[in-house]
CSV table of C-alpha atoms in Angstrom, one decimal:
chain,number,residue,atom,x,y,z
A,1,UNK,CA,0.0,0.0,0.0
A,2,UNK,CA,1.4,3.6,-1.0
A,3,UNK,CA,1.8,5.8,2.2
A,4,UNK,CA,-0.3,8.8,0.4
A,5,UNK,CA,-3.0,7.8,-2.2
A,6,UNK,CA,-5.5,10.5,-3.9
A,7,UNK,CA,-9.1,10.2,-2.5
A,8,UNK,CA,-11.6,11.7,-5.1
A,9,UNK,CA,-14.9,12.8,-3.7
A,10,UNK,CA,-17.8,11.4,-5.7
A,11,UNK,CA,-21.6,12.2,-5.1
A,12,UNK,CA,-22.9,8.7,-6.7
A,13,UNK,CA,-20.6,7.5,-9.5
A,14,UNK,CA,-17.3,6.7,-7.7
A,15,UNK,CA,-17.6,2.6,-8.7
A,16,UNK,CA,-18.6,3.6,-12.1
A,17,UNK,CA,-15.8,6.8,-12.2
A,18,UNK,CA,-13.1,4.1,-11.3
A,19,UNK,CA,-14.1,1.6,-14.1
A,20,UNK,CA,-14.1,3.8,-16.4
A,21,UNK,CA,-10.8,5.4,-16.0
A,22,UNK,CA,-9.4,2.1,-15.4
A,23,UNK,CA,-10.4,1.0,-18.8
A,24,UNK,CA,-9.0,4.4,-20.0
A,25,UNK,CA,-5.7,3.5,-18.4
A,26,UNK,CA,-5.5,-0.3,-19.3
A,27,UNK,CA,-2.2,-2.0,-18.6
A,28,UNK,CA,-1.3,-1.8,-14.7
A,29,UNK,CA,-4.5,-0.1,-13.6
A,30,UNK,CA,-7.6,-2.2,-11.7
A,31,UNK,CA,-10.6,-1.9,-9.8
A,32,UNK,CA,-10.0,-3.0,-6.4
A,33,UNK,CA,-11.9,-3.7,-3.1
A,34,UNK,CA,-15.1,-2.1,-2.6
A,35,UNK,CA,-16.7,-0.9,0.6
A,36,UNK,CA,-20.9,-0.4,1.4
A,37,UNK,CA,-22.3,1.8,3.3
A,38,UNK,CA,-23.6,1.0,7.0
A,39,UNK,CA,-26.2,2.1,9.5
A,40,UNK,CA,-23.2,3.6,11.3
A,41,UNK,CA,-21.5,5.7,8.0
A,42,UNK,CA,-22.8,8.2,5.6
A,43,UNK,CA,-25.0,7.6,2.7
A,44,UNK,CA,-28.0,5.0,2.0
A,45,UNK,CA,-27.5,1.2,4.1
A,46,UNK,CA,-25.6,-0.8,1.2
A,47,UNK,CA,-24.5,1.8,-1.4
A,48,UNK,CA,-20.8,2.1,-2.1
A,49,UNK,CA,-19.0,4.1,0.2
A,50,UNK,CA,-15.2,3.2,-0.5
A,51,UNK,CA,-13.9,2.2,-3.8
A,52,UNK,CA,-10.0,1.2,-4.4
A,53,UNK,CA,-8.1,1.3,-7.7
A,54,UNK,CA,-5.4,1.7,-9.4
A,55,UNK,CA,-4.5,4.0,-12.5
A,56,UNK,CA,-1.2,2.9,-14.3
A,57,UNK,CA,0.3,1.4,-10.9
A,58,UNK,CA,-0.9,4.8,-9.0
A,59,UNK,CA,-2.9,4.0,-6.0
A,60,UNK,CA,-6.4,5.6,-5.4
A,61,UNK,CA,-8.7,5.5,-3.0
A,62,UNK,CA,-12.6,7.0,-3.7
A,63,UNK,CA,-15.5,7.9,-1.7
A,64,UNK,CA,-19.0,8.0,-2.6
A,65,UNK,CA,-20.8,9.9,0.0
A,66,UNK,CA,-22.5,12.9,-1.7
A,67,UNK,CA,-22.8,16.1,-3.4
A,68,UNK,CA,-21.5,18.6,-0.4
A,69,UNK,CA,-18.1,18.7,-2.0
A,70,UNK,CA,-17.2,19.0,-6.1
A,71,UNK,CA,-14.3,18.8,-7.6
A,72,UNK,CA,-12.5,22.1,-8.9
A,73,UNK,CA,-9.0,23.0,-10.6
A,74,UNK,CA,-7.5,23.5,-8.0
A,75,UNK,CA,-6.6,20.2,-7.4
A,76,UNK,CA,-5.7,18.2,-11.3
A,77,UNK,CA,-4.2,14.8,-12.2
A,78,UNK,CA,-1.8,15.4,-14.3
A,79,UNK,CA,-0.6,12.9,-16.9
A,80,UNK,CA,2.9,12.1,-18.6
A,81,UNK,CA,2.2,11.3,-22.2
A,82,UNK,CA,4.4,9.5,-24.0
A,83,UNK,CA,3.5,11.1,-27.2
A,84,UNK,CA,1.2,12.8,-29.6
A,85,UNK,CA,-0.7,9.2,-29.8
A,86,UNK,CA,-1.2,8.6,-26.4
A,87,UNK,CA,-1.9,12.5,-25.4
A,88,UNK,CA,-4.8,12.2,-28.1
A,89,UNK,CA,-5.9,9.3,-27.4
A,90,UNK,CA,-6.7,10.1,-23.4
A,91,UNK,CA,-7.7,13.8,-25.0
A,92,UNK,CA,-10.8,12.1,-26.3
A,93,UNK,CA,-11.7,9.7,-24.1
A,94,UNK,CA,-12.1,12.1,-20.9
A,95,UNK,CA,-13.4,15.4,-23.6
A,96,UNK,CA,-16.1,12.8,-25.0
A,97,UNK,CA,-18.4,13.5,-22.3
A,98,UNK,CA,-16.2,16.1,-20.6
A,99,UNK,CA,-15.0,19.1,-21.5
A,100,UNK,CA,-12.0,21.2,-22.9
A,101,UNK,CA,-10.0,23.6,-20.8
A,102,UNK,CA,-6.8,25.3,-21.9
A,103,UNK,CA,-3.2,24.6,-21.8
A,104,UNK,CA,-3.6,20.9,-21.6
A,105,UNK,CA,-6.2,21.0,-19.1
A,106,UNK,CA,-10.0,19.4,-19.3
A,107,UNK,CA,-12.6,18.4,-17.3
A,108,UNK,CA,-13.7,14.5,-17.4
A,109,UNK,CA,-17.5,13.8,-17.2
A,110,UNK,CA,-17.5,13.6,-13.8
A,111,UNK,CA,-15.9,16.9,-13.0
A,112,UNK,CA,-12.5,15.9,-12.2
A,113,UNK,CA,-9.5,18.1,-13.9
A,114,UNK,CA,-6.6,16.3,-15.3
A,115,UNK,CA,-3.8,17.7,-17.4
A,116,UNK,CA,-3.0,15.8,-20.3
A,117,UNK,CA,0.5,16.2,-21.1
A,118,UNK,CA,3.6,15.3,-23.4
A,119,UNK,CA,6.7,13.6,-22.2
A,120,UNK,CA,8.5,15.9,-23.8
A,121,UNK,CA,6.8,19.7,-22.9
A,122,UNK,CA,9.5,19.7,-19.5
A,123,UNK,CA,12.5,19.4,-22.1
A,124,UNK,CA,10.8,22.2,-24.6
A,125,UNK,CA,10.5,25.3,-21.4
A,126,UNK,CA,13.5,23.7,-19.2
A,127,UNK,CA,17.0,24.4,-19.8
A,128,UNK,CA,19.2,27.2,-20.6
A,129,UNK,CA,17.2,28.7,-23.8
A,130,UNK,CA,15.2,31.1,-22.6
A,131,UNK,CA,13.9,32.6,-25.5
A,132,UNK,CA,13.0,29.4,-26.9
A,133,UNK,CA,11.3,28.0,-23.5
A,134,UNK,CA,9.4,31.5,-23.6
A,135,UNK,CA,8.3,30.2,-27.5
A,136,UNK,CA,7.2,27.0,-26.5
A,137,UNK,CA,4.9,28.5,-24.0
A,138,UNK,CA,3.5,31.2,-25.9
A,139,UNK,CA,2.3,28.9,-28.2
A,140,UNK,CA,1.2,26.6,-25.3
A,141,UNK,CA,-0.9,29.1,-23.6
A,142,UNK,CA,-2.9,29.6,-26.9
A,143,UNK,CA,-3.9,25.7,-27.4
A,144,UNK,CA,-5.8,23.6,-25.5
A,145,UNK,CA,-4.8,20.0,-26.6
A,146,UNK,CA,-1.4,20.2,-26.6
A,147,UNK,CA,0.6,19.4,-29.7
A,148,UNK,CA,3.6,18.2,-29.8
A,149,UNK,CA,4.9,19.2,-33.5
A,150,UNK,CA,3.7,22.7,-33.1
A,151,UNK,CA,5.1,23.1,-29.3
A,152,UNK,CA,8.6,21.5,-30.8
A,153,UNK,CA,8.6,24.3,-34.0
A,154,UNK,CA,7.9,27.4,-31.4
């Protein structure tokens, strides 16, 4: 068990939220053991309260107890993209219900922010060329799915 694990808040969809970014994920992600609600806990007697799973060996840990709390930007998931394929390919499943955001940023369907970005964006605004690292994110700051080709040519 990882020592800190990210605990979404769901109102009523955590169990369905976790299958369906595990089948976004594939590969080393899984649904894991789910809890029920109680007499003693929040919620209805014998609707999901606890859901584990894992996202690409990541540990998570949801709850499913209402609508007091929603999700904002504050808080993101951010994801390292091996390339254009894969950054698309995420891109559209969470934007197909969700929606677009700038900069890399979207909201999935269920309100939760993630930023969807290239392996290779840290190499393109790191090191000593400023003047290219300030090209790179000029042109980032006007997109909202990233693209690689067009961040590498700034």
């Amino acid at each position: 068990m990882q020592k800190i694990r990210p605990c979404p808040w769901f109102d009523d969809q955590a169990r369905e939220a976790a299958e369906f970014y595990v089948s976004v994920f594939g590969g080393d992600s899984r649904v894991g053991d789910v809890t029920y609600s109680t007499e003693a806990t929040p919620g209805r007697t014998g609707t999901v309260l606890t859901v584990e799973f894992v996202l690409a060996g990541q540990e998570y840990l949801a709850l499913d107890v209402g609508p007091q709390f929603t999700f904002d930007e504050a808080v993101s998931l951010s994801v390292d993209c091996e390339d254009q394929q894969e950054a698309d390919r995420l891109w559209a499943k969470f934007t197909e219900e969700g929606e677009e955001s700038m900069c890399g940023w979207l909201k999935d369907k269920y309100g939760l922010s993630w930023q969807i970005v290239p392996r290779v964006l840290p190499e393109l605004i790191g090191g000593p060329d400023r003047a290219r690292a300030d090209r790179v994110m000029k042109a980032l700051m006007g997109m909202r799915k990233l693209d690689v080709q067009a961040l590498q040519s700034a």
